Each structure stands twice: as structure tokens, then as C-alpha cells.
């Protein structure tokens, strides 16, 4: 309501008693006392209801990617879990049964490291027994799950919280072993000694998904030479008195003792540099750069006219690796396509025990993957067998690197002559352990691998049928899968599911025994005794040995499975019940980093479980997910990623409690009370603020969070609360009887009401489409615009007059519209802000709530189909959307003119203005012109514009009283080819003290019984007369 003018202030209280003002106890901020009750009603109770009320054959499954159970939650968890809940709630509104089983990833290194830290044990030298580690790890994971579950539930995320899945559950482990057994039966699992990423700090192999990268890692790089002992015939003309060396460049000098070959590109040209009475073999394209790096002046070296192709050097040239001393044998120079002339010398030092390309090349030539490095990343005696003390025990990445280079520089000992030509620091991208944050190495060890090459094409085929949001995710996942060869699935830790392998010894050689039958027997024993028994039983306990196995002394292996294999088999929890299109899950949703993690491991294990024999290659491969959605990472308001080291990490509770924003400014009694408290009062809008932040942001990219972002969230949330409070208030006495009466009047609604229904139709369709397309940010941005512009600025202001002051029929028509507004507002807000909706339902009048139930419009349980149209064109011939265009264009012009009149002190409220449309300037289609004239004459245009009067002026403009100012405005509507001039000026009538419209004709002042504070306009007089009780 507008502020009462002083002229009628003395009488205002009596007129208030005649108004039908809204009545609602809905608070400005969430009622914390109601939170447990509301939370349960819109989560646990709702999930339980739909689990039986909705048909099982129309189930929507969003499969939860398990978060790691090793710490507190951060705002990234909130983004993930709340997004999932928003999508689930929308699908529930579409009549589907929701299946959402939360999960947790419980095994692996991060939890084991926390246990070791708790007991003061080193990462790579613990004295704790495996059983002690496992018991403590299980307890830690269980405790963490309980804490995380409570916080997830506090965010109004509904699901099967009492029956989650965890990767450490016995049932889960057994299903995982069945998948593993199936892969063994198909020949997809094997044991090999080959290079893997190895973490010396964790003493275990790592998968690529367990790596992070230091973009500014500094390595010691070196140019080193190897003495050539045999040359191809084309180089026999060289001076035999000068030694020949192959010059190489490496960023991993610690791998030089493991050198087994040198690689050249077969099609590159190579030259022989004569320098310091020796020859150096160098790539022709690298001579200038090498000379610059080595600071060799051109006059100090000569290049023989002889140029030779790499293919002529390869397989015809031998050299010696001096580190092997008396054990050294001539080693070959080999042709390899991975060699380039972009960096280095064009010759590549090759250590098959420490590089993937190196291993592949040497395996083709039956060269062993030699790796003289132990589990801690230290040199073994094999690095320099004739003088083991020179390197043994030194950490390869640190002191070991310097020792290797010092030995090569001095040329002493078994190396014979100086082999280090130049050393320098080199800054580059380097892999680090994702948990310890320390560098990893590539090291050949005996590990278990899943052969991806055999299923890669089927996995790529399955990707093509999946819908990706955003679309770029498809190429990202495709590239990761395409780049996979073999997946190292074994880990050298205690906390995990054991790889079900038995080992035995034959003639001093350790052999492995793992068949589908032996695994089946182990699964049976484990189902009876649990996976911990694998560690607690004697290592040769015969109960674990299948009866059919050959007679040997078997011992159980101690390796555990990669945690990505653990979580990657979580699709086994979906009970093989596919959706209507044959997929296990409708949606997988996680962060964009999971393309190389959980998405990939889930896809590969599921594809591996499907039939893939040659006889059935025509059977289409299928992913476990029909739709794959990814969200970005969280950024602070400066665009930086959240990091504990930077100190910009935000706890979700800070958003819930509003502490990221300045304290609220209180007034009066509340201000005095707050001054007595030690803690400032913040604008705590509860979980709704956290959820609305998630819903409003485009999750496909990185998502910002900070004070500025939250101000927008709070502003929108306050607007929703104010709007809901007003709607609840005006509908406080709206019941089934009034609803029936209103329905009979719905066909004769006035212009403002019909336009309000048109706007509601538009926003409902847009919001529904946004949620349906998994684009809640589009839905919420449009809803916010609608509430601010179409609802608050337009309809609420026009409806107040009809509801508070007008006739019974006009009020009933407005209440009919408000009922539609409130019902639709609630269903549009039910997915993003369920607690807000539950709170509004709690404060709704019993009569209106009963009406809601009767009409099956409960926002959480209704089936929401957007209305195609709420209103027709009414008594006008012009289409409703064209009517809206006219009104909005006129409104825009009138509002601008009113602001000018306010600046000139001519008017205060909009009701003090009158509008005159100059018919002589009207250029419009007859139908448009007829609409404007009809809406003006019946008063509906004035109500829509929230002015006291609109009239048609046939002349050049009205004449106003002395000192009055008027503003001329041009109205143009290009789409309708409309143009005319209107005049906005101060109303000449007097203000009605009851409705505040300037609707009392000044001619009435001459009447002797006129009282400025008591006389009302003719409409209010009629209303008061009708409402007066009979005498």
C-alpha cells in the first residue's frame, strides 16, 4: 500500500478497517524451529511416498558417483549433490518414480594415509599389521560417512540414506569380484612386468586418474653421450682414431643407468660433428640449437659432408652403457616414430623400465624392462653392479640424479671417460601423486593389468549413443578411452579389496594362479568369512585353495584393486534393471574431472561385462548411462579455484548461515537486542540460499561463489519469500466455495488478470523446459525476471486495488489468478528450493491447503505439465499476446513520463497521474486501435497502467490547470505497426481516502456535505454500501 497522505491521516485508520488486506504469518526469514519438521516432510517422507505411489516401470535412476569418505564436505560437494537432487525432484514432478541410492568410495590410499598419520607411522615404512590398518581404515570411513550423510541430508537432498552403498560393504565387494572373474574368463586380466606410474611416497602403483600435474616442476636435464662400438658401413670412412659418440638429451638423468637402447627416427637426417677430437652423432635439424646450448662456436666443429638417414643407423649401430661395467654388452640404436627433431638432439635415450614408449619399442626387440629402482624410489645395487656403493640407496629423483651426473662428468670409475656434455635446469609439466603431492616416477614392476585394447572399440561405439551435457564431454571421454591401452589395476596397499590370486614357486620362479574357477572358490570363502580373512588367515591356509588346482604350496597375494575399479563397478548396485531405452541409469552426473576417472572406469568395466566374442560383434555395445552430465569446479569471486593453500575455500555452512555477507542492519528493538549479543546477526536464509546458488549458476562451466554472487542469491530469495507471503496472505480466506465461484467468472476476467495469466503461461513453459533440458540455471533466471518484472512490478500492483478495495466480483477474479500464481510458483520452486515451498505450505491457511489437496495440486506430489494457455483474448478481437505488446509499450512510455513528473515535484505515486491518448496521432491497425479505445473506455487500461485515469483525447492535447505540467510520449510497436502520442499529467480529480485513486470529481467540492477526509469515490461508496450489514 502507498503511504497515506497527511490530508486524510486522521481518518485513515477507519478506512483500513474496510479493506481486505492480506493476512499471513509467513516470516521474512526461515523459521529455524520448523526446519527439522519441514526437512523431513520434503525429503524422507516424500521419497518414501513416491517409492510406492509412483509406478516402478517408470523409474528414473540417477546413479550416484561415490564421494570419498575421508574428510569434511566443501562447497563442491554441495554443487554436486544439490544438482542431482534438483534433477530428481523435477523427474518426480513428471510422474516418475525416483531411485537415488547415495554411495561412498571407501578403500584406497587417502584413507590409509590418514590412518598412518593418526598412528604416527611413515607413509612408506609402516610397522602396523595390515589387519590393524584395515580395522582403523574401516572405522575412519564409517565415521566419515555418518558425518557426511548428516550434512547431505541437511541440504534437503532426498534419497535412500538408510540404505546407501559403500565400496567396503561385503555385498558390494562380492559383486565386484564377480565382475573381475568375468573379465578373467574373457582374457582381459593379465600380469606383466612393465612400466607403471609409481609413487615412492606412497609405495604403490598409480593409475592415470590418480595423478595431478605440477606445471612448473624443475628437473635436472642433461646432454650425455654414449660410446659407439659398431658403425654401419656407410660411416666406415670416418677417422678411426677419433671415438664416435651418440649424443642424447634427457630430462630424467636418474634413468641413465637403466639405458638399454637409443632411438632415432628412420626418416630424419643425421650428421656427424667433429669436435674436440671426437665425433658426435646429432640430428641434422638440431645442430644449430645443440651448438648454441653447448656453446660450441662454428669454427670449433666441422660437419663432414656425409649425411645419413636414421634408418641406416638403426639396427646397424651398437654402443655401450658404461654404468653396467663388466656386465655391459653392446646395445642397439633402434628406429622409432616417436622421435622428433623439435627438441633435444634427435637421438633419444631409451630405458624400457622407465618409459611407456621406451617399453613398447624395446618389447618389439625382446629387450628386458630393466629398472634398478626399489619401492621407495631408491637405486638398487643393479644400477652400477661393479661399484654398487656409488648409487645404491640414493633417492633417484634427488641425490641419485646428482650422483649419476657427477659420475658421468668425472668419467672416473667404470665409465672410463667423461660422458656428461652439459647439464641445466628444465622447467616442465610433471606428474605428482594426487594425495601426497610428491613426484612420481615411471618404473617397471610386476602388476596386474586390464587389457583395454580388446574392448576399446566397443567402448567408443557405446559413447556415440550417449547424450552428453555439455556436448563437449563426448569428445573428452572419447579421447581418454582412445588413449588407453592397459589399465594397471593392482595397488600395493592394505586397505582395499584383494586381487584374488594365488602364487606358487616352480624351480625358483614365482608363478601366479588365477582362473575363473579359483576365483569362484575364493568368492565363496569370502562370502562366508569376509575380505578381512584374506589378511588374518595364515598365508597358506588351504581353505582358500580350490580343490581342482594342481598340487603346489600356494600363498595368497597381497595386492589390492585400484579404487577406480572399485567405484567403476558401482553399476552392479543397479540390479540390472534397465530403463525404457535399455540403460542401467538415466543419468550419471559428476565433475568434469571424472571423464578420466569414474565415467571411464564405469564404462570400461560395464563394456567388459557384456558379450564381446567375435560371434556377437554385431550386438550393439551399451554404456551403463544414457545421459552423462558434468559440472565445473568452484571458483572464488576473483576467478581462482578453491584451494586450502590459498585459503579461499568456502564451507557450505557459511552460505547457509549468511556469514559471507556483512551483518544485517537492524532497527528499533531488534537493534537493541543485537547490541547485547556478542555475535552479529547475519541474513541467514538457510539451505534455500545454498540450493538457489546451485540452481542459478550455469554448472557446465566453472561456478563462482563469493559475497557478490551471494548478494544476488539473497536478493532473489527475499523476493520469492515476499511474493509467497503476499500470495498466501491474499488467499488466506480463499476456499473451495470461492474457487467454484471464481471458476464461473474466469471467462470474464479483466485485462490485467488475463495478461497476468498470459505471463504465467509463458514463464511456466520456459521454466519447465529449462528443467527438462537439465538447464536449471535458465529456468531460475527466467523465474527471477518474471517475479521482479511481470509479477511484482506489474500484476501485484494492479491486483492490490481489486483485492483490497474493489467489488466482490473483481476481487474474486483477482483471487482466481492469485491462486493460479501461488500453485504454479510453488511447483516451479519445488525442485530448487523445497524447504521454502514446504515452509509456505506450513503457513498456508487450512482452507487453501485443503483446496490444494482437493485439486491434486500439491507442489511435491502433483504431476506437473505446463499449461498451454491460462486465458483467452476476452472481449477484445485482438490476440492476447498482441494486447500484451500494446500494454507493455504504453506502460514503458507512461513510466518514463511519471519519473519526469516526479522529478518536477508534480506527482508522488503513479495513481496521481492521468493519461490522455491523442487519437489524432494514432497510426494503427483497426483491430489494435479498437482494443486501445475499448480498454480505455472500460477502465481496464488505467488499471493495467496503475494510473487513476486514461482517456481518449480527440484534439491536440488536454488543457491542464494553472502550473500543471504534462509530458508527451511517443508509443511505437514495430511488430504491430503502431504509433501514437500520449500525454501524461497530474490527475485533476481528488484522492479517495480508501482506495487512494484520484477518482473524486472536483465538481463534488461544491456540495455542502462534502468532507475531504470522509468522502470516497463512487466505486468505494458502492462497495461500502454492499458490505454494510442490513439494519
PDB file of N, CA and C in Angstrom, residues 380-423:
ATOM      1  N   UNK A 380      68.975 -49.520  -6.591  1.00  0.00           N
ATOM      2  CA  UNK A 380      69.429 -50.808  -6.071  1.00  0.00           C
ATOM      3  C   UNK A 380      70.869 -51.033  -6.517  1.00  0.00           C
ATOM      4  N   UNK A 381      71.450 -52.133  -6.050  1.00  0.00           N
ATOM      5  CA  UNK A 381      72.834 -52.454  -6.424  1.00  0.00           C
ATOM      6  C   UNK A 381      72.964 -52.688  -7.923  1.00  0.00           C
ATOM      7  N   UNK A 382      71.872 -53.060  -8.601  1.00  0.00           N
ATOM      8  CA  UNK A 382      71.930 -53.349 -10.034  1.00  0.00           C
ATOM      9  C   UNK A 382      72.172 -52.103 -10.883  1.00  0.00           C
ATOM     10  N   UNK A 383      72.000 -50.917 -10.292  1.00  0.00           N
ATOM     11  CA  UNK A 383      72.208 -49.691 -11.073  1.00  0.00           C
ATOM     12  C   UNK A 383      73.653 -49.562 -11.520  1.00  0.00           C
ATOM     13  N   UNK A 384      74.580 -50.035 -10.689  1.00  0.00           N
ATOM     14  CA  UNK A 384      76.009 -49.977 -11.017  1.00  0.00           C
ATOM     15  C   UNK A 384      76.668 -51.209 -10.382  1.00  0.00           C
ATOM     16  N   UNK A 385      76.466 -52.368 -10.974  1.00  0.00           N
ATOM     17  CA  UNK A 385      76.809 -53.634 -10.310  1.00  0.00           C
ATOM     18  C   UNK A 385      78.275 -53.782  -9.915  1.00  0.00           C
ATOM     19  N   UNK A 386      79.184 -53.177 -10.663  1.00  0.00           N
ATOM     20  CA  UNK A 386      80.598 -53.316 -10.306  1.00  0.00           C
ATOM     21  C   UNK A 386      80.972 -52.435  -9.123  1.00  0.00           C
ATOM     22  N   UNK A 387      80.265 -51.337  -8.934  1.00  0.00           N
ATOM     23  CA  UNK A 387      80.524 -50.437  -7.803  1.00  0.00           C
ATOM     24  C   UNK A 387      79.180 -50.044  -7.186  1.00  0.00           C
ATOM     25  N   UNK A 388      78.483 -50.965  -6.572  1.00  0.00           N
ATOM     26  CA  UNK A 388      77.120 -50.708  -6.092  1.00  0.00           C
ATOM     27  C   UNK A 388      77.019 -49.574  -5.100  1.00  0.00           C
ATOM     28  N   UNK A 389      78.069 -49.369  -4.310  1.00  0.00           N
ATOM     29  CA  UNK A 389      78.005 -48.323  -3.287  1.00  0.00           C
ATOM     30  C   UNK A 389      77.907 -46.914  -3.877  1.00  0.00           C
ATOM     31  N   UNK A 390      78.238 -46.775  -5.159  1.00  0.00           N
ATOM     32  CA  UNK A 390      78.197 -45.442  -5.777  1.00  0.00           C
ATOM     33  C   UNK A 390      76.785 -44.888  -5.862  1.00  0.00           C
ATOM     34  N   UNK A 391      75.812 -45.759  -6.049  1.00  0.00           N
ATOM     35  CA  UNK A 391      74.425 -45.284  -6.220  1.00  0.00           C
ATOM     36  C   UNK A 391      73.429 -45.937  -5.274  1.00  0.00           C
ATOM     37  N   UNK A 392      73.712 -47.101  -4.797  1.00  0.00           N
ATOM     38  CA  UNK A 392      72.732 -47.859  -4.024  1.00  0.00           C
ATOM     39  C   UNK A 392      72.206 -47.072  -2.816  1.00  0.00           C
ATOM     40  N   UNK A 393      70.872 -47.079  -2.680  1.00  0.00           N
ATOM     41  CA  UNK A 393      70.228 -46.417  -1.547  1.00  0.00           C
ATOM     42  C   UNK A 393      69.939 -44.940  -1.747  1.00  0.00           C
ATOM     43  N   UNK A 394      70.440 -44.361  -2.809  1.00  0.00           N
ATOM     44  CA  UNK A 394      70.206 -42.934  -3.051  1.00  0.00           C
ATOM     45  C   UNK A 394      68.845 -42.749  -3.753  1.00  0.00           C
ATOM     46  N   UNK A 395      68.150 -41.702  -3.325  1.00  0.00           N
ATOM     47  CA  UNK A 395      66.825 -41.425  -3.876  1.00  0.00           C
ATOM     48  C   UNK A 395      66.983 -40.910  -5.307  1.00  0.00           C
ATOM     49  N   UNK A 396      66.407 -41.628  -6.258  1.00  0.00           N
ATOM     50  CA  UNK A 396      66.677 -41.380  -7.674  1.00  0.00           C
ATOM     51  C   UNK A 396      66.363 -39.957  -8.098  1.00  0.00           C
ATOM     52  N   UNK A 397      65.233 -39.405  -7.629  1.00  0.00           N
ATOM     53  CA  UNK A 397      64.813 -38.084  -8.092  1.00  0.00           C
ATOM     54  C   UNK A 397      65.614 -36.948  -7.473  1.00  0.00           C
ATOM     55  N   UNK A 398      66.390 -37.230  -6.423  1.00  0.00           N
ATOM     56  CA  UNK A 398      67.100 -36.142  -5.749  1.00  0.00           C
ATOM     57  C   UNK A 398      68.605 -36.397  -5.770  1.00  0.00           C
ATOM     58  N   UNK A 399      69.133 -36.934  -4.690  1.00  0.00           N
ATOM     59  CA  UNK A 399      70.586 -37.130  -4.616  1.00  0.00           C
ATOM     60  C   UNK A 399      71.066 -38.103  -5.686  1.00  0.00           C
ATOM     61  N   UNK A 400      70.227 -39.067  -6.045  1.00  0.00           N
ATOM     62  CA  UNK A 400      70.623 -40.031  -7.067  1.00  0.00           C
ATOM     63  C   UNK A 400      70.884 -39.378  -8.406  1.00  0.00           C
ATOM     64  N   UNK A 401      70.057 -38.379  -8.763  1.00  0.00           N
ATOM     65  CA  UNK A 401      70.259 -37.674 -10.036  1.00  0.00           C
ATOM     66  C   UNK A 401      71.613 -36.973 -10.055  1.00  0.00           C
ATOM     67  N   UNK A 402      71.927 -36.285  -8.969  1.00  0.00           N
ATOM     68  CA  UNK A 402      73.216 -35.577  -8.908  1.00  0.00           C
ATOM     69  C   UNK A 402      74.390 -36.544  -8.948  1.00  0.00           C
ATOM     70  N   UNK A 403      74.257 -37.699  -8.274  1.00  0.00           N
ATOM     71  CA  UNK A 403      75.331 -38.684  -8.297  1.00  0.00           C
ATOM     72  C   UNK A 403      75.571 -39.227  -9.704  1.00  0.00           C
ATOM     73  N   UNK A 404      74.487 -39.511 -10.417  1.00  0.00           N
ATOM     74  CA  UNK A 404      74.611 -40.011 -11.792  1.00  0.00           C
ATOM     75  C   UNK A 404      75.341 -38.999 -12.654  1.00  0.00           C
ATOM     76  N   UNK A 405      74.944 -37.738 -12.552  1.00  0.00           N
ATOM     77  CA  UNK A 405      75.567 -36.703 -13.398  1.00  0.00           C
ATOM     78  C   UNK A 405      77.010 -36.447 -12.981  1.00  0.00           C
ATOM     79  N   UNK A 406      77.287 -36.502 -11.686  1.00  0.00           N
ATOM     80  CA  UNK A 406      78.668 -36.306 -11.229  1.00  0.00           C
ATOM     81  C   UNK A 406      79.572 -37.424 -11.733  1.00  0.00           C
ATOM     82  N   UNK A 407      79.052 -38.650 -11.696  1.00  0.00           N
ATOM     83  CA  UNK A 407      79.839 -39.769 -12.201  1.00  0.00           C
ATOM     84  C   UNK A 407      80.121 -39.606 -13.692  1.00  0.00           C
ATOM     85  N   UNK A 408      79.120 -39.172 -14.449  1.00  0.00           N
ATOM     86  CA  UNK A 408      79.303 -39.017 -15.888  1.00  0.00           C
ATOM     87  C   UNK A 408      80.213 -37.838 -16.208  1.00  0.00           C
ATOM     88  N   UNK A 409      80.192 -36.842 -15.354  1.00  0.00           N
ATOM     89  CA  UNK A 409      81.067 -35.689 -15.581  1.00  0.00           C
ATOM     90  C   UNK A 409      82.527 -36.034 -15.332  1.00  0.00           C
ATOM     91  N   UNK A 410      82.760 -36.782 -14.258  1.00  0.00           N
ATOM     92  CA  UNK A 410      84.144 -37.091 -13.892  1.00  0.00           C
ATOM     93  C   UNK A 410      84.764 -38.109 -14.839  1.00  0.00           C
ATOM     94  N   UNK A 411      83.940 -39.052 -15.308  1.00  0.00           N
ATOM     95  CA  UNK A 411      84.467 -40.090 -16.184  1.00  0.00           C
ATOM     96  C   UNK A 411      85.309 -41.098 -15.443  1.00  0.00           C
ATOM     97  N   UNK A 412      85.341 -40.965 -14.128  1.00  0.00           N
ATOM     98  CA  UNK A 412      86.135 -41.919 -13.357  1.00  0.00           C
ATOM     99  C   UNK A 412      85.374 -43.231 -13.204  1.00  0.00           C
ATOM    100  N   UNK A 413      85.973 -44.098 -12.474  1.00  0.00           N
ATOM    101  CA  UNK A 413      85.363 -45.382 -12.182  1.00  0.00           C
ATOM    102  C   UNK A 413      85.155 -46.154 -13.478  1.00  0.00           C
ATOM    103  N   UNK A 414      84.142 -46.947 -13.531  1.00  0.00           N
ATOM    104  CA  UNK A 414      83.947 -47.869 -14.653  1.00  0.00           C
ATOM    105  C   UNK A 414      83.515 -47.171 -15.926  1.00  0.00           C
ATOM    106  N   UNK A 415      83.109 -45.905 -15.842  1.00  0.00           N
ATOM    107  CA  UNK A 415      82.627 -45.221 -17.043  1.00  0.00           C
ATOM    108  C   UNK A 415      83.753 -44.940 -18.018  1.00  0.00           C
ATOM    109  N   UNK A 416      84.976 -44.848 -17.520  1.00  0.00           N
ATOM    110  CA  UNK A 416      86.130 -44.753 -18.403  1.00  0.00           C
ATOM    111  C   UNK A 416      86.489 -43.350 -18.816  1.00  0.00           C
ATOM    112  N   UNK A 417      85.543 -42.543 -19.261  1.00  0.00           N
ATOM    113  CA  UNK A 417      85.817 -41.187 -19.724  1.00  0.00           C
ATOM    114  C   UNK A 417      84.596 -40.322 -19.460  1.00  0.00           C
ATOM    115  N   UNK A 418      84.776 -39.005 -19.398  1.00  0.00           N
ATOM    116  CA  UNK A 418      83.633 -38.112 -19.141  1.00  0.00           C
ATOM    117  C   UNK A 418      82.558 -38.272 -20.223  1.00  0.00           C
ATOM    118  N   UNK A 419      81.329 -38.445 -19.773  1.00  0.00           N
ATOM    119  CA  UNK A 419      80.217 -38.643 -20.705  1.00  0.00           C
ATOM    120  C   UNK A 419      79.167 -37.542 -20.600  1.00  0.00           C
ATOM    121  N   UNK A 420      79.294 -36.671 -19.592  1.00  0.00           N
ATOM    122  CA  UNK A 420      78.360 -35.552 -19.444  1.00  0.00           C
ATOM    123  C   UNK A 420      78.876 -34.384 -20.273  1.00  0.00           C
ATOM    124  N   UNK A 421      78.083 -33.948 -21.229  1.00  0.00           N
ATOM    125  CA  UNK A 421      78.476 -32.837 -22.095  1.00  0.00           C
ATOM    126  C   UNK A 421      77.969 -31.510 -21.534  1.00  0.00           C
ATOM    127  N   UNK A 422      76.750 -31.533 -20.981  1.00  0.00           N
ATOM    128  CA  UNK A 422      76.175 -30.284 -20.449  1.00  0.00           C
ATOM    129  C   UNK A 422      74.985 -30.635 -19.557  1.00  0.00           C
ATOM    130  N   UNK A 423      74.788 -29.892 -18.454  1.00  0.00           N
ATOM    131  CA  UNK A 423      73.614 -30.067 -17.598  1.00  0.00           C
ATOM    132  C   UNK A 423      72.965 -28.702 -17.350  1.00  0.00           C
TER     133      UNK A 423
END
